[in-house]
PDB file of N, CA and C in Angstrom:
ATOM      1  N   UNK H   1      28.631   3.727-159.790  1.00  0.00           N
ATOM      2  CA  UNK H   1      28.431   2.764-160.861  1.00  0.00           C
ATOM      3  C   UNK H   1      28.616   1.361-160.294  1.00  0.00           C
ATOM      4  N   UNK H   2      27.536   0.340-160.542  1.00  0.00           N
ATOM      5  CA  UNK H   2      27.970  -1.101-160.486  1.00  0.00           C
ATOM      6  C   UNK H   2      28.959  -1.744-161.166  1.00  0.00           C
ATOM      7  N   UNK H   3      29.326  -2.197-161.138  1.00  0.00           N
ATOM      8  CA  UNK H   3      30.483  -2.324-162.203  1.00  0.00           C
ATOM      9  C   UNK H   3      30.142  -4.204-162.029  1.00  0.00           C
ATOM     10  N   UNK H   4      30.171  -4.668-162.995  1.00  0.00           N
ATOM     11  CA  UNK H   4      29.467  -5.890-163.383  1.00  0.00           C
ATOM     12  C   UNK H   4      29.758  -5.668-164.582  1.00  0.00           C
ATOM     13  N   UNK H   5      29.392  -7.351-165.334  1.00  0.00           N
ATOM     14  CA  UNK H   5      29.797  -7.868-166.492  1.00  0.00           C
ATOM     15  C   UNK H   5      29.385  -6.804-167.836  1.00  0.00           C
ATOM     16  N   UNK H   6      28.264  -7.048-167.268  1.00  0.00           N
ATOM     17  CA  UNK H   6      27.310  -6.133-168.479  1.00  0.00           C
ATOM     18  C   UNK H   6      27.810  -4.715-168.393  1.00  0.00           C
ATOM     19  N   UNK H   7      28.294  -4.214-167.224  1.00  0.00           N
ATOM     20  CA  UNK H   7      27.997  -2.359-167.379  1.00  0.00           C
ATOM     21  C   UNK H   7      29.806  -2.322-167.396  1.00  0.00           C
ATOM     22  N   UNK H   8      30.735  -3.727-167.870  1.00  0.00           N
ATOM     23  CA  UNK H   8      31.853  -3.421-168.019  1.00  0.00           C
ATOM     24  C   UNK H   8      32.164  -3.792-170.093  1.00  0.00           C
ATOM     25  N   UNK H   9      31.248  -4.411-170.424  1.00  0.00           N
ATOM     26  CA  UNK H   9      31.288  -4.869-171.566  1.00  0.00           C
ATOM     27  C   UNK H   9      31.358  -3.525-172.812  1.00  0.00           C
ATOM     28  N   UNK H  10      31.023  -2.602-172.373  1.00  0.00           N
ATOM     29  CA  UNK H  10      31.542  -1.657-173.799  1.00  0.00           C
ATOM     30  C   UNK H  10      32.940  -1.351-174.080  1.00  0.00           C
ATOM     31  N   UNK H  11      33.697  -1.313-172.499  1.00  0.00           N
ATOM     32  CA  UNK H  11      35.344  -1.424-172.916  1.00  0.00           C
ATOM     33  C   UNK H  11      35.914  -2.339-173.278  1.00  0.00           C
ATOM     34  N   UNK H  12      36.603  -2.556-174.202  1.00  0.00           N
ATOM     35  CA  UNK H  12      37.832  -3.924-174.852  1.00  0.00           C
ATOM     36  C   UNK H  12      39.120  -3.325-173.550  1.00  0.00           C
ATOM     37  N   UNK H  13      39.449  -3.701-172.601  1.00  0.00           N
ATOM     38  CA  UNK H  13      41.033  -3.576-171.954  1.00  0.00           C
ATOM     39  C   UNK H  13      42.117  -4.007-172.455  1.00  0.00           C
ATOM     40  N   UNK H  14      43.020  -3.773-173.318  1.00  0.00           N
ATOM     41  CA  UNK H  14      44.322  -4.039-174.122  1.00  0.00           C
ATOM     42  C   UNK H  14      45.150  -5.115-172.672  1.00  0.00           C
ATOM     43  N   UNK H  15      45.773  -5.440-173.408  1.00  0.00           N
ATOM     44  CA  UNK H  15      46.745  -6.510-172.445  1.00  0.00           C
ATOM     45  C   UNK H  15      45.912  -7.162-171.042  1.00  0.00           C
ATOM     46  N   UNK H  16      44.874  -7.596-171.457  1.00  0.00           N
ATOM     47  CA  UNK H  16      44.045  -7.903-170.580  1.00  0.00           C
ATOM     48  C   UNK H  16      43.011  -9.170-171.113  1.00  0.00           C
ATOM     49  N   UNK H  17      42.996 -10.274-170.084  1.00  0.00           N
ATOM     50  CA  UNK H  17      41.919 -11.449-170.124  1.00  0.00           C
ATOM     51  C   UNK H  17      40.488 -10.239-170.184  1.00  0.00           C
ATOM     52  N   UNK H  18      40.049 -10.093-170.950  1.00  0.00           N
ATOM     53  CA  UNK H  18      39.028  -9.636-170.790  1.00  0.00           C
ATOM     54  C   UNK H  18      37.907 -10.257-170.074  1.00  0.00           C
ATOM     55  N   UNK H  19      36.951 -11.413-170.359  1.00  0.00           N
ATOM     56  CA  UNK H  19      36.244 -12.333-169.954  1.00  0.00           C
ATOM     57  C   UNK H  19      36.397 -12.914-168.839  1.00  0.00           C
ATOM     58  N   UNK H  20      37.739 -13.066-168.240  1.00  0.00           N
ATOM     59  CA  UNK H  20      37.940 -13.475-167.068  1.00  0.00           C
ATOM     60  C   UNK H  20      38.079 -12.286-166.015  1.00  0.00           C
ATOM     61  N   UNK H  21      38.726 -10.780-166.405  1.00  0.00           N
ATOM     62  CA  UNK H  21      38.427 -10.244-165.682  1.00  0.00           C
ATOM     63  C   UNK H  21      37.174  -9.194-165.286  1.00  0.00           C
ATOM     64  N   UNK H  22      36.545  -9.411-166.587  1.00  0.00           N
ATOM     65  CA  UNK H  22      34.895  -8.852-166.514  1.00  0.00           C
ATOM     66  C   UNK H  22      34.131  -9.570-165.205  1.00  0.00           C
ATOM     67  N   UNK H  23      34.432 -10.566-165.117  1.00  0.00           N
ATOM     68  CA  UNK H  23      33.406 -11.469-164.449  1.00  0.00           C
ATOM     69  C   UNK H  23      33.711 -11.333-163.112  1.00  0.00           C
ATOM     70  N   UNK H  24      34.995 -10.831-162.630  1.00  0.00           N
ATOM     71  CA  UNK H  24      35.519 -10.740-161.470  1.00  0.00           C
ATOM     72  C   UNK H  24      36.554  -9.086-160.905  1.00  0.00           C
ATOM     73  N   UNK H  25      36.007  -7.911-161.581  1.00  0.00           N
ATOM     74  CA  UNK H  25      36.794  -7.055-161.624  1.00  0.00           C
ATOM     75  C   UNK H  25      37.124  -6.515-160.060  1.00  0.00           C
ATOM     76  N   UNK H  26      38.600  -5.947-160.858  1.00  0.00           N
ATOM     77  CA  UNK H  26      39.105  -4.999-159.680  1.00  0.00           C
ATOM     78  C   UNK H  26      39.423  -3.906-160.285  1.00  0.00           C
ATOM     79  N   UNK H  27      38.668  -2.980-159.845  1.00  0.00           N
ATOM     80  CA  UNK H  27      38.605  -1.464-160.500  1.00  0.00           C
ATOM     81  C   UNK H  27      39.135  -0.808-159.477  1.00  0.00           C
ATOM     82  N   UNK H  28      40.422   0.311-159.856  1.00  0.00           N
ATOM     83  CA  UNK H  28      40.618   1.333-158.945  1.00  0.00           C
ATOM     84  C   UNK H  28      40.251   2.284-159.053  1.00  0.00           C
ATOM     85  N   UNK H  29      39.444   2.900-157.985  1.00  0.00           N
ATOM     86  CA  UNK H  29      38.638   3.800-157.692  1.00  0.00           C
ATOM     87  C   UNK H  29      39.166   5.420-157.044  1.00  0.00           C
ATOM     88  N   UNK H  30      40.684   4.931-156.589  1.00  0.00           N
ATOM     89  CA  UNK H  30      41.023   6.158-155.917  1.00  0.00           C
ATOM     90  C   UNK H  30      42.599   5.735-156.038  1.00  0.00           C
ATOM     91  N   UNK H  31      43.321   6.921-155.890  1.00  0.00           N
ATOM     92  CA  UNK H  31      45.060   6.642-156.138  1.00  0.00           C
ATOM     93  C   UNK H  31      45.450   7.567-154.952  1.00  0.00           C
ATOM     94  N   UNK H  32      46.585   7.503-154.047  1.00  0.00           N
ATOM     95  CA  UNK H  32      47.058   8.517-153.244  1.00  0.00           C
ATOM     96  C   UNK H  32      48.294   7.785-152.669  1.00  0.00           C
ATOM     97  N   UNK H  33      49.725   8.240-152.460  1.00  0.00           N
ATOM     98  CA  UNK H  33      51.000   8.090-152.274  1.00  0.00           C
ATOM     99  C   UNK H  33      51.319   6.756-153.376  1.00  0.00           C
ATOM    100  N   UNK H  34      51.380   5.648-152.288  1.00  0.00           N
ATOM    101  CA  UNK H  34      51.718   4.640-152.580  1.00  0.00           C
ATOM    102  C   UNK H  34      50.635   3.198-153.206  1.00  0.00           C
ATOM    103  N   UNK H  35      49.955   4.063-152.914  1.00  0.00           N
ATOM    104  CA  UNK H  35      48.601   3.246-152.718  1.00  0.00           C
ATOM    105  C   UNK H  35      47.268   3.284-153.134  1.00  0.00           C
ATOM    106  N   UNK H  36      46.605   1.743-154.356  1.00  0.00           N
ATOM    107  CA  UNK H  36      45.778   2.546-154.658  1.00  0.00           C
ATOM    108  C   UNK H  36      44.794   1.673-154.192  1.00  0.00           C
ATOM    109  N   UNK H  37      42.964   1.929-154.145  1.00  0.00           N
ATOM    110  CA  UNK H  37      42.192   1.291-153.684  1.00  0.00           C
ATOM    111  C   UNK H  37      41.032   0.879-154.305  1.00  0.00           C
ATOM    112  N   UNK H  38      40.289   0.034-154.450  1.00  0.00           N
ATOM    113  CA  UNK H  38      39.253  -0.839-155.257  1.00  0.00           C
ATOM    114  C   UNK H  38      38.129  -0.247-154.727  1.00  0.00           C
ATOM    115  N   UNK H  39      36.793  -1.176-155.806  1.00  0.00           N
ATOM    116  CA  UNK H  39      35.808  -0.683-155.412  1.00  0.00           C
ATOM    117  C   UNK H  39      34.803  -0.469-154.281  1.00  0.00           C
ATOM    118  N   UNK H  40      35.846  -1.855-153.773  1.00  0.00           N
ATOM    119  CA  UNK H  40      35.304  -2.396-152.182  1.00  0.00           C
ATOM    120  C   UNK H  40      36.107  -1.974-151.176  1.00  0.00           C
ATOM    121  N   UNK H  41      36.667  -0.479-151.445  1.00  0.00           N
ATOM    122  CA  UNK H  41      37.759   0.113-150.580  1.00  0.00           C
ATOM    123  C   UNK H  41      38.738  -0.660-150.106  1.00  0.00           C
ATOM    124  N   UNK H  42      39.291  -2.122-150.112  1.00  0.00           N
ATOM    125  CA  UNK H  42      40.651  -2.614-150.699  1.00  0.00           C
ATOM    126  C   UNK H  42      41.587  -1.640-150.779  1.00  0.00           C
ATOM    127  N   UNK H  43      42.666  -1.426-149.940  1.00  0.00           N
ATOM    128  CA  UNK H  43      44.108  -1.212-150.207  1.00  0.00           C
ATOM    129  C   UNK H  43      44.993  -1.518-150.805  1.00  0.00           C
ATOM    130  N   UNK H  44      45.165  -1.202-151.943  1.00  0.00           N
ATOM    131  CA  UNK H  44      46.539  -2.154-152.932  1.00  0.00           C
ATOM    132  C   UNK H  44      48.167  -1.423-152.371  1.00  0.00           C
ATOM    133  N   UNK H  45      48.870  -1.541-152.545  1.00  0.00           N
ATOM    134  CA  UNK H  45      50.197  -1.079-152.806  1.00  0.00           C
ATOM    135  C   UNK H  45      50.776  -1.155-154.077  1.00  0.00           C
ATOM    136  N   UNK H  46      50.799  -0.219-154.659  1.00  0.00           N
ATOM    137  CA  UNK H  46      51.131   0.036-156.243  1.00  0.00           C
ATOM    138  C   UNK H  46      52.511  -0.345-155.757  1.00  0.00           C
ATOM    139  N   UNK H  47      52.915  -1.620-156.234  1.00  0.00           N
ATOM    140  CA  UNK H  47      54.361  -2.187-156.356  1.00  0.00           C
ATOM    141  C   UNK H  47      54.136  -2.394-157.773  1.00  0.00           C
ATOM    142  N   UNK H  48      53.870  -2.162-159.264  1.00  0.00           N
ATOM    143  CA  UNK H  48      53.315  -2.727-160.076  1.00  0.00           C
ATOM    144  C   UNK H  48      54.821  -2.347-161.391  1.00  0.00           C
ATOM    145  N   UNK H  49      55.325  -0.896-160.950  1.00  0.00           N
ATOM    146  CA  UNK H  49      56.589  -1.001-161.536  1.00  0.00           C
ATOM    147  C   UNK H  49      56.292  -1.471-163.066  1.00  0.00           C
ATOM    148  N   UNK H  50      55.018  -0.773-163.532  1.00  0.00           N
ATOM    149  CA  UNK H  50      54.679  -1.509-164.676  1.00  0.00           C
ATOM    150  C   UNK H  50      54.860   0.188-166.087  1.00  0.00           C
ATOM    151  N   UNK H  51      54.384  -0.246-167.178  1.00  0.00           N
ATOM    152  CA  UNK H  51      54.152   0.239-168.355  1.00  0.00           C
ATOM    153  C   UNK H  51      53.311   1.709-167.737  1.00  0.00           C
ATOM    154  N   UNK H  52      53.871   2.819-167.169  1.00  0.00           N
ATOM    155  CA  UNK H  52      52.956   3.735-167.633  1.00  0.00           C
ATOM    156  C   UNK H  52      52.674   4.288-165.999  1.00  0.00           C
ATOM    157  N   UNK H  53      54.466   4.005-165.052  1.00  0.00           N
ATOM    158  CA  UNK H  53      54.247   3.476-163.545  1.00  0.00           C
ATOM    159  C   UNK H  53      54.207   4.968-163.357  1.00  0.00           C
ATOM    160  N   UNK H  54      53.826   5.380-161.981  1.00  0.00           N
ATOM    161  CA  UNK H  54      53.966   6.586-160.942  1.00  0.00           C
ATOM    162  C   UNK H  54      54.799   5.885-160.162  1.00  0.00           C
ATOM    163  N   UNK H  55      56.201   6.601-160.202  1.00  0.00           N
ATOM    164  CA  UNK H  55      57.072   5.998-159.056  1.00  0.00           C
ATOM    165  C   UNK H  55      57.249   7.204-158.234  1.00  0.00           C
ATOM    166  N   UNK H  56      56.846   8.266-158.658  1.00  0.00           N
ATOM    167  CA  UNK H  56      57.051   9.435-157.331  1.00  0.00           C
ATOM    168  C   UNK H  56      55.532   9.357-156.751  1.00  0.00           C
ATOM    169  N   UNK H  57      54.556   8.364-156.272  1.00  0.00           N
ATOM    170  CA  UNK H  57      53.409   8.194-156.087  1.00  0.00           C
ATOM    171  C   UNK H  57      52.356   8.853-156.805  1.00  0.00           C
ATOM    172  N   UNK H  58      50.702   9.028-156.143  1.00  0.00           N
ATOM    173  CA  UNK H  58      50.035   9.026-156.816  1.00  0.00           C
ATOM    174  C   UNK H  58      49.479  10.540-155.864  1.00  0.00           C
ATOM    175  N   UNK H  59      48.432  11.509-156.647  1.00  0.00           N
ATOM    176  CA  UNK H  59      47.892  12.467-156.053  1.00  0.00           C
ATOM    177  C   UNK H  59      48.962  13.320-155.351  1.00  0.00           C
ATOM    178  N   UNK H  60      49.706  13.803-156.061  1.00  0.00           N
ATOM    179  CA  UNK H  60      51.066  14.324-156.181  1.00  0.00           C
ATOM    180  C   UNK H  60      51.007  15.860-156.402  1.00  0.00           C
ATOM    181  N   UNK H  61      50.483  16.924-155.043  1.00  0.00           N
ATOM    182  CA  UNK H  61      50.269  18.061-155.082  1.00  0.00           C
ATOM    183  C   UNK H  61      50.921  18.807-156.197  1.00  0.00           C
ATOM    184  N   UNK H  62      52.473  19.127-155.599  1.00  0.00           N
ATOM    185  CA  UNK H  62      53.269  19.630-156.577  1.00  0.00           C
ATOM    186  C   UNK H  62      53.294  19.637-157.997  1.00  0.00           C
ATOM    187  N   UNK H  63      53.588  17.999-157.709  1.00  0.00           N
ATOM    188  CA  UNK H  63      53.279  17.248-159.394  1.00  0.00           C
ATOM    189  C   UNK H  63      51.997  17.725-160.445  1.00  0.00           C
ATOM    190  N   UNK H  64      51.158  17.943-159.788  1.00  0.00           N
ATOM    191  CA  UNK H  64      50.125  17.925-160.288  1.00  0.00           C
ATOM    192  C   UNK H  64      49.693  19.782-160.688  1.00  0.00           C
ATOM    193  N   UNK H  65      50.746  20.603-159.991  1.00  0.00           N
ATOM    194  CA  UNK H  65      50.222  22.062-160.062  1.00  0.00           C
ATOM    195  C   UNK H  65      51.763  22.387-161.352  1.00  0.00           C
ATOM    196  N   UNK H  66      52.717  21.589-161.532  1.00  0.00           N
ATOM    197  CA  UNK H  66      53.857  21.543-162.406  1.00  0.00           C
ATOM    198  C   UNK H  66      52.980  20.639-163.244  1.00  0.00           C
ATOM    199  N   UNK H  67      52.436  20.261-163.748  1.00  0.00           N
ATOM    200  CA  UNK H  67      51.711  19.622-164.822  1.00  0.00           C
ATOM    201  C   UNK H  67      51.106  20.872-165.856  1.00  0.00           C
ATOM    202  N   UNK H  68      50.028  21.264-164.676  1.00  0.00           N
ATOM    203  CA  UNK H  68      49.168  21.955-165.372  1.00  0.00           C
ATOM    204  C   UNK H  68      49.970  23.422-165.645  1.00  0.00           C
ATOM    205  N   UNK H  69      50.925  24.019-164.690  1.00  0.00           N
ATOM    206  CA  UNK H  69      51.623  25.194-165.698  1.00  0.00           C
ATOM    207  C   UNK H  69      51.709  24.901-166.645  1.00  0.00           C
ATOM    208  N   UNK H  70      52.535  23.757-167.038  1.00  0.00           N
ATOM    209  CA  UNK H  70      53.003  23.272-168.217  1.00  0.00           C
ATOM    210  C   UNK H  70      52.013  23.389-169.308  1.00  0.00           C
ATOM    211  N   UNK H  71      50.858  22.739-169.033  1.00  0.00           N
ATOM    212  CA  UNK H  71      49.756  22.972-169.686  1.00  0.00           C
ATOM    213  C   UNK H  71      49.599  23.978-170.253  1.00  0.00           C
ATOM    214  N   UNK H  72      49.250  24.806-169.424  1.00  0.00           N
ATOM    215  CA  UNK H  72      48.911  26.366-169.990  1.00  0.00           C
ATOM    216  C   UNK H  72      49.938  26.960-170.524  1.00  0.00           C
ATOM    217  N   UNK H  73      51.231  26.733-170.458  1.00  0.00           N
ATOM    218  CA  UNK H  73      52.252  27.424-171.540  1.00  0.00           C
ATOM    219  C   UNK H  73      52.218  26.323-172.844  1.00  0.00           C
ATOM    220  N   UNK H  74      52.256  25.219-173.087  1.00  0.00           N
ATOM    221  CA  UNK H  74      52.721  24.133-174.122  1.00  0.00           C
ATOM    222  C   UNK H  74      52.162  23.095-173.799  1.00  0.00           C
ATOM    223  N   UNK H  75      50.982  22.283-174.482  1.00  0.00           N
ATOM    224  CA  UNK H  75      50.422  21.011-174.036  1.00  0.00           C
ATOM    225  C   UNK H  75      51.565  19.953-174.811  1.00  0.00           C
ATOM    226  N   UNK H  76      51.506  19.970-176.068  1.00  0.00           N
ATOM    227  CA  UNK H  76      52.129  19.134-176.688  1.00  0.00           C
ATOM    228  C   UNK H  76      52.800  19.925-178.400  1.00  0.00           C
ATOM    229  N   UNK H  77      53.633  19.220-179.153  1.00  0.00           N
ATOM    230  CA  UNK H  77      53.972  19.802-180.220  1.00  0.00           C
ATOM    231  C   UNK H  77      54.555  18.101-180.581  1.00  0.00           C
ATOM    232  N   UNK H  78      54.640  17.793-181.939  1.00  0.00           N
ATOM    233  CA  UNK H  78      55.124  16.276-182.270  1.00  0.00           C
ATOM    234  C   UNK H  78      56.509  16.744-182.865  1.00  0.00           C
ATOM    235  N   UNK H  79      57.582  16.188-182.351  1.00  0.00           N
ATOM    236  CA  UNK H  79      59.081  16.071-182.738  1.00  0.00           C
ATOM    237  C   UNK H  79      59.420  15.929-183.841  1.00  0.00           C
ATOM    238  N   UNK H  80      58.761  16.024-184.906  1.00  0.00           N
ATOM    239  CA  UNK H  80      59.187  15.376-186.210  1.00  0.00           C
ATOM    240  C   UNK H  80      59.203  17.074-186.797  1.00  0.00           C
ATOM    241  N   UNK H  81      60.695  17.168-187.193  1.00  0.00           N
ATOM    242  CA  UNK H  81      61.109  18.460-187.485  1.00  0.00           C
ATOM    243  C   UNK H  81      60.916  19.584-186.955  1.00  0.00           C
ATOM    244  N   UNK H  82      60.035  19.960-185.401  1.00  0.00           N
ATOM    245  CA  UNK H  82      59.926  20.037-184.472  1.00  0.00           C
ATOM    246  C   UNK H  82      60.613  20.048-183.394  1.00  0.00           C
ATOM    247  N   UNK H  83      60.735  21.282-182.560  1.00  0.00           N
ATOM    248  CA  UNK H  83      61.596  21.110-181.354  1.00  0.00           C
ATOM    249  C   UNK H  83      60.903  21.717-179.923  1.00  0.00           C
ATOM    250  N   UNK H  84      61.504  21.545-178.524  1.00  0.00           N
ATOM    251  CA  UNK H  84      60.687  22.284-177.809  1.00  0.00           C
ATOM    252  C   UNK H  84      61.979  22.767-176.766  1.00  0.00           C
ATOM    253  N   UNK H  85      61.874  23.959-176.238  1.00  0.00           N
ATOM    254  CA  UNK H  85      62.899  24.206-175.289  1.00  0.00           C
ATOM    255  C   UNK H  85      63.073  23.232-174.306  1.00  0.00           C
ATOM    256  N   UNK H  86      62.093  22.743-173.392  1.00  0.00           N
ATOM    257  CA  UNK H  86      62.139  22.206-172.137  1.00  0.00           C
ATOM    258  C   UNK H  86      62.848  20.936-172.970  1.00  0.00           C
ATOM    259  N   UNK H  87      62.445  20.079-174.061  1.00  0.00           N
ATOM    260  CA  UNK H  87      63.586  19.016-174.229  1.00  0.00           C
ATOM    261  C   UNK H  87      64.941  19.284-174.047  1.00  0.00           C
ATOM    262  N   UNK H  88      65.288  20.581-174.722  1.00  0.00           N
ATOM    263  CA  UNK H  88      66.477  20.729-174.927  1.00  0.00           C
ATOM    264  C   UNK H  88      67.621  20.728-173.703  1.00  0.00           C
ATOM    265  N   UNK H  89      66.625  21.474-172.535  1.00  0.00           N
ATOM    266  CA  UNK H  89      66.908  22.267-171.500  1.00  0.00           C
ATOM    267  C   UNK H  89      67.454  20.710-170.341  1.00  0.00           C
ATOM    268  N   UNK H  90      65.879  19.777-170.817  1.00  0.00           N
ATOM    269  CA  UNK H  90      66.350  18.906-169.616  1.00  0.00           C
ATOM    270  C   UNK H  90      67.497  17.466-170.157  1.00  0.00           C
ATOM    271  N   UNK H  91      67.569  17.652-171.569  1.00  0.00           N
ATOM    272  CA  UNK H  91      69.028  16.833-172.463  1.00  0.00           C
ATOM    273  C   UNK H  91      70.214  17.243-171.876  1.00  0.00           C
ATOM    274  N   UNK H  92      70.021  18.411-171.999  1.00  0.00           N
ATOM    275  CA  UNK H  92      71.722  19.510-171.164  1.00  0.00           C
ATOM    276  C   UNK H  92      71.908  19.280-169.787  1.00  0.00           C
ATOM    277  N   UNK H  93      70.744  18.964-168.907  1.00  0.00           N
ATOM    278  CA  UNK H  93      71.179  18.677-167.726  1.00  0.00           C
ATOM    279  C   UNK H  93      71.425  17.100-167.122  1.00  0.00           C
ATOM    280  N   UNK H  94      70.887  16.304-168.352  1.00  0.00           N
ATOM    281  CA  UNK H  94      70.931  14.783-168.334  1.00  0.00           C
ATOM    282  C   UNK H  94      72.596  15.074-168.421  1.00  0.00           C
ATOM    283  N   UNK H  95      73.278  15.526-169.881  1.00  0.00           N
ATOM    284  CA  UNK H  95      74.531  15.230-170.205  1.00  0.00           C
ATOM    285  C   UNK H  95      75.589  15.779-169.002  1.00  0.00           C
ATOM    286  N   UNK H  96      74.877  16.328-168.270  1.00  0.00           N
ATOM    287  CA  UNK H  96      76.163  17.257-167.094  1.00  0.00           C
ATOM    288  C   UNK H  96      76.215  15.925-165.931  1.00  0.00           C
ATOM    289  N   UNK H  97      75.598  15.063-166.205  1.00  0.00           N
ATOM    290  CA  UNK H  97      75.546  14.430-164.807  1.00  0.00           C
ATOM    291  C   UNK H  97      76.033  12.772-165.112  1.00  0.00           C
ATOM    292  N   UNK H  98      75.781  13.029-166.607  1.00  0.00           N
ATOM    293  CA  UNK H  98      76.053  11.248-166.971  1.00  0.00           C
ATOM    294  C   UNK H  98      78.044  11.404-167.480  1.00  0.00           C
ATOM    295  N   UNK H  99      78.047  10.129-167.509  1.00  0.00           N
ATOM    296  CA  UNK H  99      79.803   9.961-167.761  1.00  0.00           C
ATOM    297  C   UNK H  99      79.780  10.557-169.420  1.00  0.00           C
ATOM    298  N   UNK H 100      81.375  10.941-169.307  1.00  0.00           N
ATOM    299  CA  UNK H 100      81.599  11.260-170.732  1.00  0.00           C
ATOM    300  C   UNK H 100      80.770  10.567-172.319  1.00  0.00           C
ATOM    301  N   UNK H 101      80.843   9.605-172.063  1.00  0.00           N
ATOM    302  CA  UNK H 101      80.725   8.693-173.719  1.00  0.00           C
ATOM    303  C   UNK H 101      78.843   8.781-173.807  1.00  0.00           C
ATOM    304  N   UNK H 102      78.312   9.074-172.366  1.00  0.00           N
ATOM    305  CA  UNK H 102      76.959   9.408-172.728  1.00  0.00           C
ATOM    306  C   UNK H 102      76.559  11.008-172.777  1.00  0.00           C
ATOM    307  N   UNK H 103      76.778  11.456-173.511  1.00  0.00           N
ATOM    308  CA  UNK H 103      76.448  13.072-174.211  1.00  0.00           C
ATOM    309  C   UNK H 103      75.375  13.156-175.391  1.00  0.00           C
ATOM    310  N   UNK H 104      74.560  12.215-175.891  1.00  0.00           N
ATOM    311  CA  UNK H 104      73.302  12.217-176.538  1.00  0.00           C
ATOM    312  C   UNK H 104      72.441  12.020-175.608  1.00  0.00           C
ATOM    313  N   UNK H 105      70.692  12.219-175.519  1.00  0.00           N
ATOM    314  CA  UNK H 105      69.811  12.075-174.844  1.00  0.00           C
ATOM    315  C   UNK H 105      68.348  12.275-176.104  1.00  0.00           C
ATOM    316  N   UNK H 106      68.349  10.220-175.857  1.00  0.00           N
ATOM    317  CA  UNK H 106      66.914  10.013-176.922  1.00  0.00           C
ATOM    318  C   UNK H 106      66.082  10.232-175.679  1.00  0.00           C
ATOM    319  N   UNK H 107      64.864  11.209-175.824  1.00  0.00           N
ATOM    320  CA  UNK H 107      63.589  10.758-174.701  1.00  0.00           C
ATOM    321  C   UNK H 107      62.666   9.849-175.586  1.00  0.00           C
ATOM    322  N   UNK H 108      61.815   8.967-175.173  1.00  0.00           N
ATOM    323  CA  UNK H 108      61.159   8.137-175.363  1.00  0.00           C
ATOM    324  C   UNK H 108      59.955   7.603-174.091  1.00  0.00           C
ATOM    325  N   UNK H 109      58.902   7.550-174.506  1.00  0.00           N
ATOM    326  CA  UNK H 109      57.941   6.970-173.624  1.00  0.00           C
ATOM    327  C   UNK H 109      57.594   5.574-173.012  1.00  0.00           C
ATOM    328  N   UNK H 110      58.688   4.552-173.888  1.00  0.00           N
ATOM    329  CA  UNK H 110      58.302   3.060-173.855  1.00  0.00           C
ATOM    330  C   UNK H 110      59.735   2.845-174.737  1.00  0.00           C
ATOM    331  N   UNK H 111      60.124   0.756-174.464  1.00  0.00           N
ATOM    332  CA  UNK H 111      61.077   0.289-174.997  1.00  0.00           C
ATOM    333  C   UNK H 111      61.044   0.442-176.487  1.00  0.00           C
TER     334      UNK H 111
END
């Protein structure tokens, strides 16, 4: 794909200059350890520590074959009166390791 103004204009990008970065994009094209790379094969270093980060890197064998078990036993279920073992399982092992006065465990995806 070219990736240009026009053949980028059907996506809106959230938290993003749109217009300024239409006109000048940097699209990543490929992800692996630490590092990801543009369209012009550009090397980045994901230091980005951002909203939504891979800090155990990227293209993550293991990671990625522990995903999809997961998958195939339980994709998702919503918490609201709702429960799932693996929360429970990995709350109990949060509380064995944190100091006394922390013995609750909210999970959450964002602040």
């Amino acid at each position: 794909m070219q990736f240009t103004a026009n053949s980028l204009e059907s996506h809106w990008m959230p938290f993003t200059g749109n217009r300024d970065f239409k006109s000048d994009p940097r699209i990543v094209t490929k992800a692996e350890g630490v590092y990801f790379w543009d369209q012009h094969g550009g090397k980045i270093l994901d230091a980005s520590s951002a909203l939504f980060c891979s800090p155990l890197g990227h293209g993550r064998e293991e990671i990625a074959e522990a995903v999809y078990e997961q998958l195939q036993r339980h994709d998702y279920s919503p918490h609201f009166q709702m429960g799932h073992p693996g929360s429970f399982e990995l709350a109990e092992k949060v509380t064995r390791i944190t100091p006394d006065p922390l013995n609750h465990i909210f999970f959450t995806n964002s602040g």
